[in-house]
Short mmCIF file of C-alpha atoms in Angstrom, two decimals:
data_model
loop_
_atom_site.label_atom_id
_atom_site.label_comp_id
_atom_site.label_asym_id
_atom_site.label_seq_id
_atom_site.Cartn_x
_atom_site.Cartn_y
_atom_site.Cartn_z
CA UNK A 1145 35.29 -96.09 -219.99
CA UNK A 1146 35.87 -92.58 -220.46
CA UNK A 1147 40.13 -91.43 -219.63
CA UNK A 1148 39.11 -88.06 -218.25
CA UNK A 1149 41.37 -85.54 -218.15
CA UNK A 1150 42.28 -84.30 -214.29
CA UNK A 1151 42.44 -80.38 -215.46
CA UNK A 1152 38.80 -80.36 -216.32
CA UNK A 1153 38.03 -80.88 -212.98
CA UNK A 1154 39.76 -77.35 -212.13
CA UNK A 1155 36.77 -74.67 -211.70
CA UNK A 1156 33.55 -75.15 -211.92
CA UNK A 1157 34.32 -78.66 -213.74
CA UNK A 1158 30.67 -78.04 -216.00
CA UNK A 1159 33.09 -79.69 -219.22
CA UNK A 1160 33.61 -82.76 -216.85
CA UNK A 1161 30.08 -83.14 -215.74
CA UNK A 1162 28.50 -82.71 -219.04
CA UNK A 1163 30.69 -85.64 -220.60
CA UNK A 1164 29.60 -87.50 -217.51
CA UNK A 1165 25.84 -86.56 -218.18
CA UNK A 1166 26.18 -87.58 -221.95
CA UNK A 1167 27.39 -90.93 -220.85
CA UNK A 1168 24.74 -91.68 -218.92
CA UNK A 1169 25.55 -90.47 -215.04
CA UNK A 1170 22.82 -89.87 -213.06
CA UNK A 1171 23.46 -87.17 -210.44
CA UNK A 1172 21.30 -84.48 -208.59
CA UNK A 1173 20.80 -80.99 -210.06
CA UNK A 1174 22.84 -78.66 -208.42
CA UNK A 1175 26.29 -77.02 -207.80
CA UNK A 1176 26.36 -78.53 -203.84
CA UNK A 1177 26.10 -82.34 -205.77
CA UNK A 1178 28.80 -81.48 -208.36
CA UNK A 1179 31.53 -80.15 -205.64
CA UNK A 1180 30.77 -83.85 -203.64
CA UNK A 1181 31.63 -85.57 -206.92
CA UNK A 1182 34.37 -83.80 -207.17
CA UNK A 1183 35.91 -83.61 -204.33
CA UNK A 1184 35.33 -87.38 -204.16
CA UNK A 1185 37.34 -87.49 -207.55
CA UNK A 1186 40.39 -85.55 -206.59
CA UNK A 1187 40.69 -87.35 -202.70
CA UNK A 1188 40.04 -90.81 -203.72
CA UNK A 1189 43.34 -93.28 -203.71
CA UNK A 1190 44.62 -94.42 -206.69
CA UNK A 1191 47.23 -97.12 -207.68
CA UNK A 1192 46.80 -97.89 -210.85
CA UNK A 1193 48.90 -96.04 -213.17
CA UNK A 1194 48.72 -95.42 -217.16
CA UNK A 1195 50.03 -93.19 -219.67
CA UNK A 1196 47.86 -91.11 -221.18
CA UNK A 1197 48.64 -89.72 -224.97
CA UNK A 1198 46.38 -87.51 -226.66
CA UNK A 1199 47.65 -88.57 -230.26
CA UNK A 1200 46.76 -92.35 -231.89
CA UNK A 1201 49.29 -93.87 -233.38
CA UNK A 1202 52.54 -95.57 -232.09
CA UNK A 1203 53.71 -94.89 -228.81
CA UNK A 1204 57.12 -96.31 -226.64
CA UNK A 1205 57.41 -100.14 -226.60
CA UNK A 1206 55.89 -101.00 -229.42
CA UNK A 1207 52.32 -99.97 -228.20
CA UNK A 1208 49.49 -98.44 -230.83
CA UNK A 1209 47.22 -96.29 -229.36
CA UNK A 1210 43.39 -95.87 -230.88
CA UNK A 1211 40.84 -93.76 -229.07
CA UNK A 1212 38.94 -97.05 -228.35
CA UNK A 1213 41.76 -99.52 -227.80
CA UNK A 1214 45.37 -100.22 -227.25
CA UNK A 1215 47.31 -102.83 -229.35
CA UNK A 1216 50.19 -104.20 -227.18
CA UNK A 1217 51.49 -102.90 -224.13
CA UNK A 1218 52.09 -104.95 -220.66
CA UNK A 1219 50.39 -104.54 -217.42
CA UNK A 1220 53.32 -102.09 -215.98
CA UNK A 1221 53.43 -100.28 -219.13
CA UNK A 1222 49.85 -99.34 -220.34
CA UNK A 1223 49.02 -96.35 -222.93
CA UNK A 1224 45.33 -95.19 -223.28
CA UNK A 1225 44.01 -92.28 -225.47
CA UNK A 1226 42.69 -89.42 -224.13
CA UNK A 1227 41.35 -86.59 -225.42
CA UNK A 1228 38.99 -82.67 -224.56
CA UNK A 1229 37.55 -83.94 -227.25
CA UNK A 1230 35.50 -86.84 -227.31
CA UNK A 1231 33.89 -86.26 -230.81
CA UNK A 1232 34.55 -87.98 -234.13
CA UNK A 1233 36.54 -91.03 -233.78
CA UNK A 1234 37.20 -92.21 -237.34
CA UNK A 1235 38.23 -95.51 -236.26
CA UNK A 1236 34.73 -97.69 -236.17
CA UNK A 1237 34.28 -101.31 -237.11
CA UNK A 1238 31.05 -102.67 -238.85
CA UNK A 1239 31.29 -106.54 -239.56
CA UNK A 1240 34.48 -109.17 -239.18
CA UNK A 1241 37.82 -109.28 -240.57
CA UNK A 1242 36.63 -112.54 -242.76
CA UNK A 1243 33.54 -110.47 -243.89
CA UNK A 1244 35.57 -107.62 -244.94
CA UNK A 1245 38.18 -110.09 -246.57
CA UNK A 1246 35.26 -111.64 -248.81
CA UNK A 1247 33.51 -108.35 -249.51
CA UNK A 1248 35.89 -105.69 -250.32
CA UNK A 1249 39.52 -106.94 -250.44
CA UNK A 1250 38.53 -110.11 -252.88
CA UNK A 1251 37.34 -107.79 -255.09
CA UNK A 1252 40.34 -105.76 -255.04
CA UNK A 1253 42.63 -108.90 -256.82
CA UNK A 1254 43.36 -108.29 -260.23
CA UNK A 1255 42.86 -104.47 -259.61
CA UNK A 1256 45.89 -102.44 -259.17
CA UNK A 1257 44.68 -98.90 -258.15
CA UNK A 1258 42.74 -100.78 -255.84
CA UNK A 1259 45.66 -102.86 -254.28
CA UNK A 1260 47.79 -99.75 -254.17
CA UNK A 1261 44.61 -98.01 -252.41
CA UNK A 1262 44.47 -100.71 -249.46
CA UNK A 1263 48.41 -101.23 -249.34
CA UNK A 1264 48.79 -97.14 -248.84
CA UNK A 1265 46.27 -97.41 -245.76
CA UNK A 1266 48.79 -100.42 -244.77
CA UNK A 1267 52.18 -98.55 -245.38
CA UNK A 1268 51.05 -95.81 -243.43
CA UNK A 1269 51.60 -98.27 -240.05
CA UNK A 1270 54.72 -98.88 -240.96
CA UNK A 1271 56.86 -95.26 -241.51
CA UNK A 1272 57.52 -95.50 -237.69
CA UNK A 1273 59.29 -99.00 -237.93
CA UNK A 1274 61.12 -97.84 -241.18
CA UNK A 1275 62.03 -94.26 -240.58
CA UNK A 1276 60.51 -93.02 -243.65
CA UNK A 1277 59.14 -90.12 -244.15
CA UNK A 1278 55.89 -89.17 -244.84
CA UNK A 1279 54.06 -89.29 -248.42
CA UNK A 1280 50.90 -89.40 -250.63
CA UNK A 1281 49.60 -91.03 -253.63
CA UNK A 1282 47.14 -88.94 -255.93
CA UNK A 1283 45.11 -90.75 -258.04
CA UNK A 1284 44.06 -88.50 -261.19
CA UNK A 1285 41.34 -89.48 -263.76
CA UNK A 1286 38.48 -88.11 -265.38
CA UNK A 1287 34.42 -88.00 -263.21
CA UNK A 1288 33.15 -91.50 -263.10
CA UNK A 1289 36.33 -93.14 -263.27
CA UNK A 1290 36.36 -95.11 -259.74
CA UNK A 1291 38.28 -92.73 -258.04
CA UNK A 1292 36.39 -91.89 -254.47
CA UNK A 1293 35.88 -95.42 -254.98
CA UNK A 1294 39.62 -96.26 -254.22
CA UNK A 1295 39.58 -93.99 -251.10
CA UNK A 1296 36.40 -95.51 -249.73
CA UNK A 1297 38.03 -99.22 -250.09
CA UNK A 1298 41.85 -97.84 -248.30
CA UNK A 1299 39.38 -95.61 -245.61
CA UNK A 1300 37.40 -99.03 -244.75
CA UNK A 1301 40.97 -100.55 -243.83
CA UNK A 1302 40.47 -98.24 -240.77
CA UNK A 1303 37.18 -97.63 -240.66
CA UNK A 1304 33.60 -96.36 -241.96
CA UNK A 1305 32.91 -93.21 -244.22
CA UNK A 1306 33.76 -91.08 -241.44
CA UNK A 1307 37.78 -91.51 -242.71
CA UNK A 1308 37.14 -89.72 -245.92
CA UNK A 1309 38.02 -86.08 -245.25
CA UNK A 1310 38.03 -82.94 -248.23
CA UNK A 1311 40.79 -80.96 -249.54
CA UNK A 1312 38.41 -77.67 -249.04
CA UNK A 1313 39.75 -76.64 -244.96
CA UNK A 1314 42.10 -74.83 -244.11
CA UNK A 1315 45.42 -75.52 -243.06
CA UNK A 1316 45.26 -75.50 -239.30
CA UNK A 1317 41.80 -77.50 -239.59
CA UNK A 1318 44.01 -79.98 -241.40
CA UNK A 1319 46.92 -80.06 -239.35
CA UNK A 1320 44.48 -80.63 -236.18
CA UNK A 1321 42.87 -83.74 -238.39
CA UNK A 1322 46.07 -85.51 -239.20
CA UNK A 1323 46.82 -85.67 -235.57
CA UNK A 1324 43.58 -88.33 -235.81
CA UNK A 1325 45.13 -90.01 -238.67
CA UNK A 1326 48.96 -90.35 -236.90
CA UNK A 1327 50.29 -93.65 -238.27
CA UNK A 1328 47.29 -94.42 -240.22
CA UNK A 1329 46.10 -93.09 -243.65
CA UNK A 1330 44.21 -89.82 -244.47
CA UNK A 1331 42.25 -90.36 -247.42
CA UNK A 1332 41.66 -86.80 -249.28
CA UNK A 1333 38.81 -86.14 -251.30
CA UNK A 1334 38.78 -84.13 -254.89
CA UNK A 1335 41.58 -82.03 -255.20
CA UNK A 1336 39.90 -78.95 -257.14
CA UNK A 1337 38.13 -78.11 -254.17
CA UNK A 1338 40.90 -76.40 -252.62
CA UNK A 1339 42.62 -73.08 -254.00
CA UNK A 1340 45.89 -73.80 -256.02
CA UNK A 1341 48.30 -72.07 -253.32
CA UNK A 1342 46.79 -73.80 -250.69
CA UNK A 1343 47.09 -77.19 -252.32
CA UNK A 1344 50.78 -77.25 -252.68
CA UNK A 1345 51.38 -75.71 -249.10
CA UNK A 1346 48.36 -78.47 -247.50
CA UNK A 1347 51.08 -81.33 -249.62
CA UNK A 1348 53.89 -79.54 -247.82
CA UNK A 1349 51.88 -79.14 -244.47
CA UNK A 1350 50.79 -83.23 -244.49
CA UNK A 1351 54.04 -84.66 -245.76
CA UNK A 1352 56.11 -82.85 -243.56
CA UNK A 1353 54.66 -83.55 -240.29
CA UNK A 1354 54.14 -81.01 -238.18
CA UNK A 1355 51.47 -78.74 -238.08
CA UNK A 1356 51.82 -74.38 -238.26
CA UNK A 1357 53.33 -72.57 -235.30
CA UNK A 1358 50.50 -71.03 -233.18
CA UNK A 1359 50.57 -68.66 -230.27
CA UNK A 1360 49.02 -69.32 -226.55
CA UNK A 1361 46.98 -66.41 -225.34
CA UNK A 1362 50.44 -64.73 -223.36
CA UNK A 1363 52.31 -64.53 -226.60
CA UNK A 1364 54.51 -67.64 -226.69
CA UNK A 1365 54.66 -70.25 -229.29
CA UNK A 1366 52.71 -73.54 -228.15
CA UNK A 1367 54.52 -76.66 -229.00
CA UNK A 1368 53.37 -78.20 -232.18
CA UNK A 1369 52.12 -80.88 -232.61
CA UNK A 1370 53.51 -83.65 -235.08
CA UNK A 1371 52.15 -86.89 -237.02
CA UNK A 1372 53.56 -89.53 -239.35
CA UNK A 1373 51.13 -90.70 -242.32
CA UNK A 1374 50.28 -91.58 -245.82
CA UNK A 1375 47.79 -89.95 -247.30
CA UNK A 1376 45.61 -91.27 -250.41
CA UNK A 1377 44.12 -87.91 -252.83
CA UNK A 1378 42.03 -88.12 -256.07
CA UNK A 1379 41.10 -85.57 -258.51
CA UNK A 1380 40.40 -84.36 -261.71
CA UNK A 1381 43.72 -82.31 -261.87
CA UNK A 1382 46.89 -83.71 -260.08
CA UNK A 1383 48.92 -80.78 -258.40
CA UNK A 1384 50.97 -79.50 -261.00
CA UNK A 1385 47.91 -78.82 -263.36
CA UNK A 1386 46.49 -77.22 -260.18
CA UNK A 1387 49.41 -74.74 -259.41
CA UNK A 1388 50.15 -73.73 -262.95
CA UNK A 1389 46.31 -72.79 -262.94
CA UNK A 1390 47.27 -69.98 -260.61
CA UNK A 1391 50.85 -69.52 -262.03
CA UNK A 1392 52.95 -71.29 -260.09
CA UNK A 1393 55.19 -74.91 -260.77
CA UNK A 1394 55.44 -77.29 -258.32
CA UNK A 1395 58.41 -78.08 -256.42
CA UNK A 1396 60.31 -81.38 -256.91
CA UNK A 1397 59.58 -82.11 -253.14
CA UNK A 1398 56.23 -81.90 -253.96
CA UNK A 1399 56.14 -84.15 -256.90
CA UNK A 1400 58.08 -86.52 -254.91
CA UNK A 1401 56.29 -86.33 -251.86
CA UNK A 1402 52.55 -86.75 -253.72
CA UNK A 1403 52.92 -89.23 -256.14
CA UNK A 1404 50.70 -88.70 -258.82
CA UNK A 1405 48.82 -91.88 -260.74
CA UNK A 1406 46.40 -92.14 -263.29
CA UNK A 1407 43.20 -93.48 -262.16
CA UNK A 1408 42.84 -95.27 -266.01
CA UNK A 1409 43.70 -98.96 -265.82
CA UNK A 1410 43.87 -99.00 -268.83
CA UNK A 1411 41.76 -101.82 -269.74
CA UNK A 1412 38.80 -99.64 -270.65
CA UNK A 1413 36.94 -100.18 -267.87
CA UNK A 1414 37.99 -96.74 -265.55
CA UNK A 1415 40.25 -97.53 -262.47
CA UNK A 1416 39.39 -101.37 -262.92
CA UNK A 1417 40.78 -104.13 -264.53
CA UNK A 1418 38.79 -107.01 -263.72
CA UNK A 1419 34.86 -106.46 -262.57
CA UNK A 1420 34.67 -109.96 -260.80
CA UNK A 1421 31.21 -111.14 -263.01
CA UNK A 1422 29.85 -107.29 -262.60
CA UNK A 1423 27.79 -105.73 -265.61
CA UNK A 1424 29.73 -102.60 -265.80
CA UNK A 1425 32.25 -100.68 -264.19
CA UNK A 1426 29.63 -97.94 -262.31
CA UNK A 1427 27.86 -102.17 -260.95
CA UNK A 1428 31.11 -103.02 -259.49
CA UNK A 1429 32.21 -99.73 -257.72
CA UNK A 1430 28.82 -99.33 -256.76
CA UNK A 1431 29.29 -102.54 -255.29
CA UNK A 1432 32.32 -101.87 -253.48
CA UNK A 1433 31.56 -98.68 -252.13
CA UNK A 1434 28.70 -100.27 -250.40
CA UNK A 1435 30.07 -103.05 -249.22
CA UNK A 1436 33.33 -100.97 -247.70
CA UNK A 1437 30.86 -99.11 -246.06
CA UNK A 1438 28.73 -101.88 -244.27
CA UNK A 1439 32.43 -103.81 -243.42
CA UNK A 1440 34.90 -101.99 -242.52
CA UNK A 1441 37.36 -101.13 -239.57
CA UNK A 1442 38.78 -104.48 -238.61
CA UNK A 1443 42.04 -105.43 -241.25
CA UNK A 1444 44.40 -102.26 -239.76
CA UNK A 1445 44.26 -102.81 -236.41
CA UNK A 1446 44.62 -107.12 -237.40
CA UNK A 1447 47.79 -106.20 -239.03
CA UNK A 1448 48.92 -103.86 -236.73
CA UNK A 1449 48.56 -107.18 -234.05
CA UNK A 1450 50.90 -109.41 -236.68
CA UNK A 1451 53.54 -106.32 -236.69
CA UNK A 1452 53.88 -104.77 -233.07
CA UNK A 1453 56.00 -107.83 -231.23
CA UNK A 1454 58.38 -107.98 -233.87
CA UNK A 1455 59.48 -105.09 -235.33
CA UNK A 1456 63.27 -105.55 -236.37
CA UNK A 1457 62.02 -108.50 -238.01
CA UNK A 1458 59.52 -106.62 -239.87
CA UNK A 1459 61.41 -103.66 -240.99
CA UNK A 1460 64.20 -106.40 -242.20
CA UNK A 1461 61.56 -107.51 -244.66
CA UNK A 1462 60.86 -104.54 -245.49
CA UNK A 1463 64.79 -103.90 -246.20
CA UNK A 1464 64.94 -106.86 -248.52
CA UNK A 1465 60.92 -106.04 -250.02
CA UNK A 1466 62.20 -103.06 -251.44
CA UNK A 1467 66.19 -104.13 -252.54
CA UNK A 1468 63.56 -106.27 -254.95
CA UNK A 1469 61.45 -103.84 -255.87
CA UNK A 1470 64.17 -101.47 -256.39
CA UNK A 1471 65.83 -103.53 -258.78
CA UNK A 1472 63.20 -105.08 -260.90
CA UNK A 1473 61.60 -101.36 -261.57
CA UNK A 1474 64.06 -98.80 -261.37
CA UNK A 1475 65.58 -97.89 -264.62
CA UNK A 1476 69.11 -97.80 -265.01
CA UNK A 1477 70.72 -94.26 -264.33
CA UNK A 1478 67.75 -92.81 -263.05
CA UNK A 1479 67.56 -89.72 -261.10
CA UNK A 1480 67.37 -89.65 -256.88
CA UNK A 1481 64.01 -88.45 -257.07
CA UNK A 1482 62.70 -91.14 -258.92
CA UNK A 1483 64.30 -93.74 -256.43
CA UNK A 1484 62.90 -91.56 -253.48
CA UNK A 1485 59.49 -91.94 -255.38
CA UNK A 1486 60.08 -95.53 -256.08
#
């Protein structure tokens, strides 16, 4: 099943047919053949109606939209994804949710970066029902350290290596890929890659939502596009080491809004804490980058299931979730941008 957009029909329709072809249509060679089709397209009845969104993500009634399925909806509201571009989807599945529950997130107890990795990926569903704004965590350490390791486990929450994406593109590139990752997490590989100025305004671009203004071909501003996330970064250098490099401080905003932690357990063993009966640190995240990459894809869309018929109920836990975190961890007298970050 293939939501087609009705404009690519208009002209000589070649987009239209070679999606077709690639899908497997069989049809004569032949502009005459191609106008039948299409005429038959545009003339034929239709009543069945859906809404069509070209963003994933949460849509009206509690529906989320991925570009292979919809979670909720009813039969007289229904929300597919469609898209020009039928390229890349990020969100694949490999395996079962109890597979990927005994291969990758049992090895994640008794490992906090890991925990906060996968419960990042989980968050990120969740800034619609909350109202909160977007944010990132940026885990910092030295090479060999387990780092990519935490983004492959919180990427295979959504799916399969293909949700690992590089600081290194440019800020429109980026602001067109975290239209893919609306509602869900963006996981951001090593840091250093991208130039010091355009780290700190890529932070600014992702956490605030909305991507630069752009101009259609008559002059006018085209309406830009917007996304809610968490994202999940590693480096060498968090982003204040990264803009002084280049002379510059970072902002409190961006502090706040990229929260950085160090990727050192501190149980000499690198980003772990407990190797579950593994030689050596390098065994187990071998280990777990290999199994998050043979199961993956299945626990987001699970919990988005548990979550989308009852959110008031769910953002009331939420309420009370954080009223205890709040006060067991936040020091006394502390600044607001500590309890923003908190």
């Amino acid at each position: 099943t293939w939501a087609a957009p009705k404009r690519e029909l208009v002209g000589d329709g070649l987009g239209f047919f070679r999606e077709l072809t690639d899908r497997g249509l069989i049809i004569a060679p032949g502009q005459k053949t191609r106008n039948r089709l299409t005429e038959y397209l545009l003339s034929s009845p239709v009543d069945r109606r859906v809404t069509c969104t070209e963003k994933t993500g949460w849509h009206n009634g509690g529906v989320y939209v991925l570009p292979d399925k919809t979670i909720g909806g009813t039969p007289d509201h229904e929300v597919i994804f469609q898209s020009e571009d039928s390229a890349g989807n990020p969100y694949e599945t490999a395996g079962t949710l109890a597979e990927w529950r005994e291969h990758v997130s049992s090895l994640c107890r008794g490992n906090s970066r890991l925990i906060l990795a996968i419960s990042t990926a989980l968050a990120s569903t969740l800034l619609k029902i909350t109202g909160d704004e977007n944010g990132g965590v940026h885990i910092v350490g030295a090479s060999s350290t387990g780092k990519t390791t935490a983004g492959t486990v919180a990427g295979s929450v959504f799916g399969g290596a293909s949700m690992k994406q590089t600081w290194n593109a440019t800020l429109n590139g980026l602001g067109a890929t975290a239209i893919t990752f609306n509602d869900a997490v963006m996981i951001l590989d090593e840091l250093s890659q991208c130039e010091p100025r355009a780290a700190g305004e890529t932070a600014y671009l992702l956490s605030n939502g909305v991507e630069k203004g752009r101009a259609n071909r008559n002059g006018s501003m085209k309406a830009r596009r917007r996304w809610r996330m968490m994202f999940l970064s590693n480096g060498e250098i968090d982003l204040a080491q990264h803009l002084r490099s280049d002379g510059k401080k970072v902002k409190a905003g961006q502090g706040v809004r990229l929260l950085t932690i160090p990727a050192d357990a501190g149980a000499c063993l690198g980003l772990f804490e407990d190797l579950h009966g593994h030689p050596n640190g390098a065994a187990f995240a071998d280990t777990l980058k290999a199994n998050s990459l043979e199961h993956y894809g299945t626990a987001g869309p699970t919990f988005i299931e548990k979550i989308a018929g009852r959110q008031n109920e769910v953002a009331g836990q939420i309420t009370e979730l954080r009223k205890q975190f709040l006060n067991e961890h936040m020091p006394s007298g502390a600044e607001s941008q500590v309890g923003r970050a908190a």
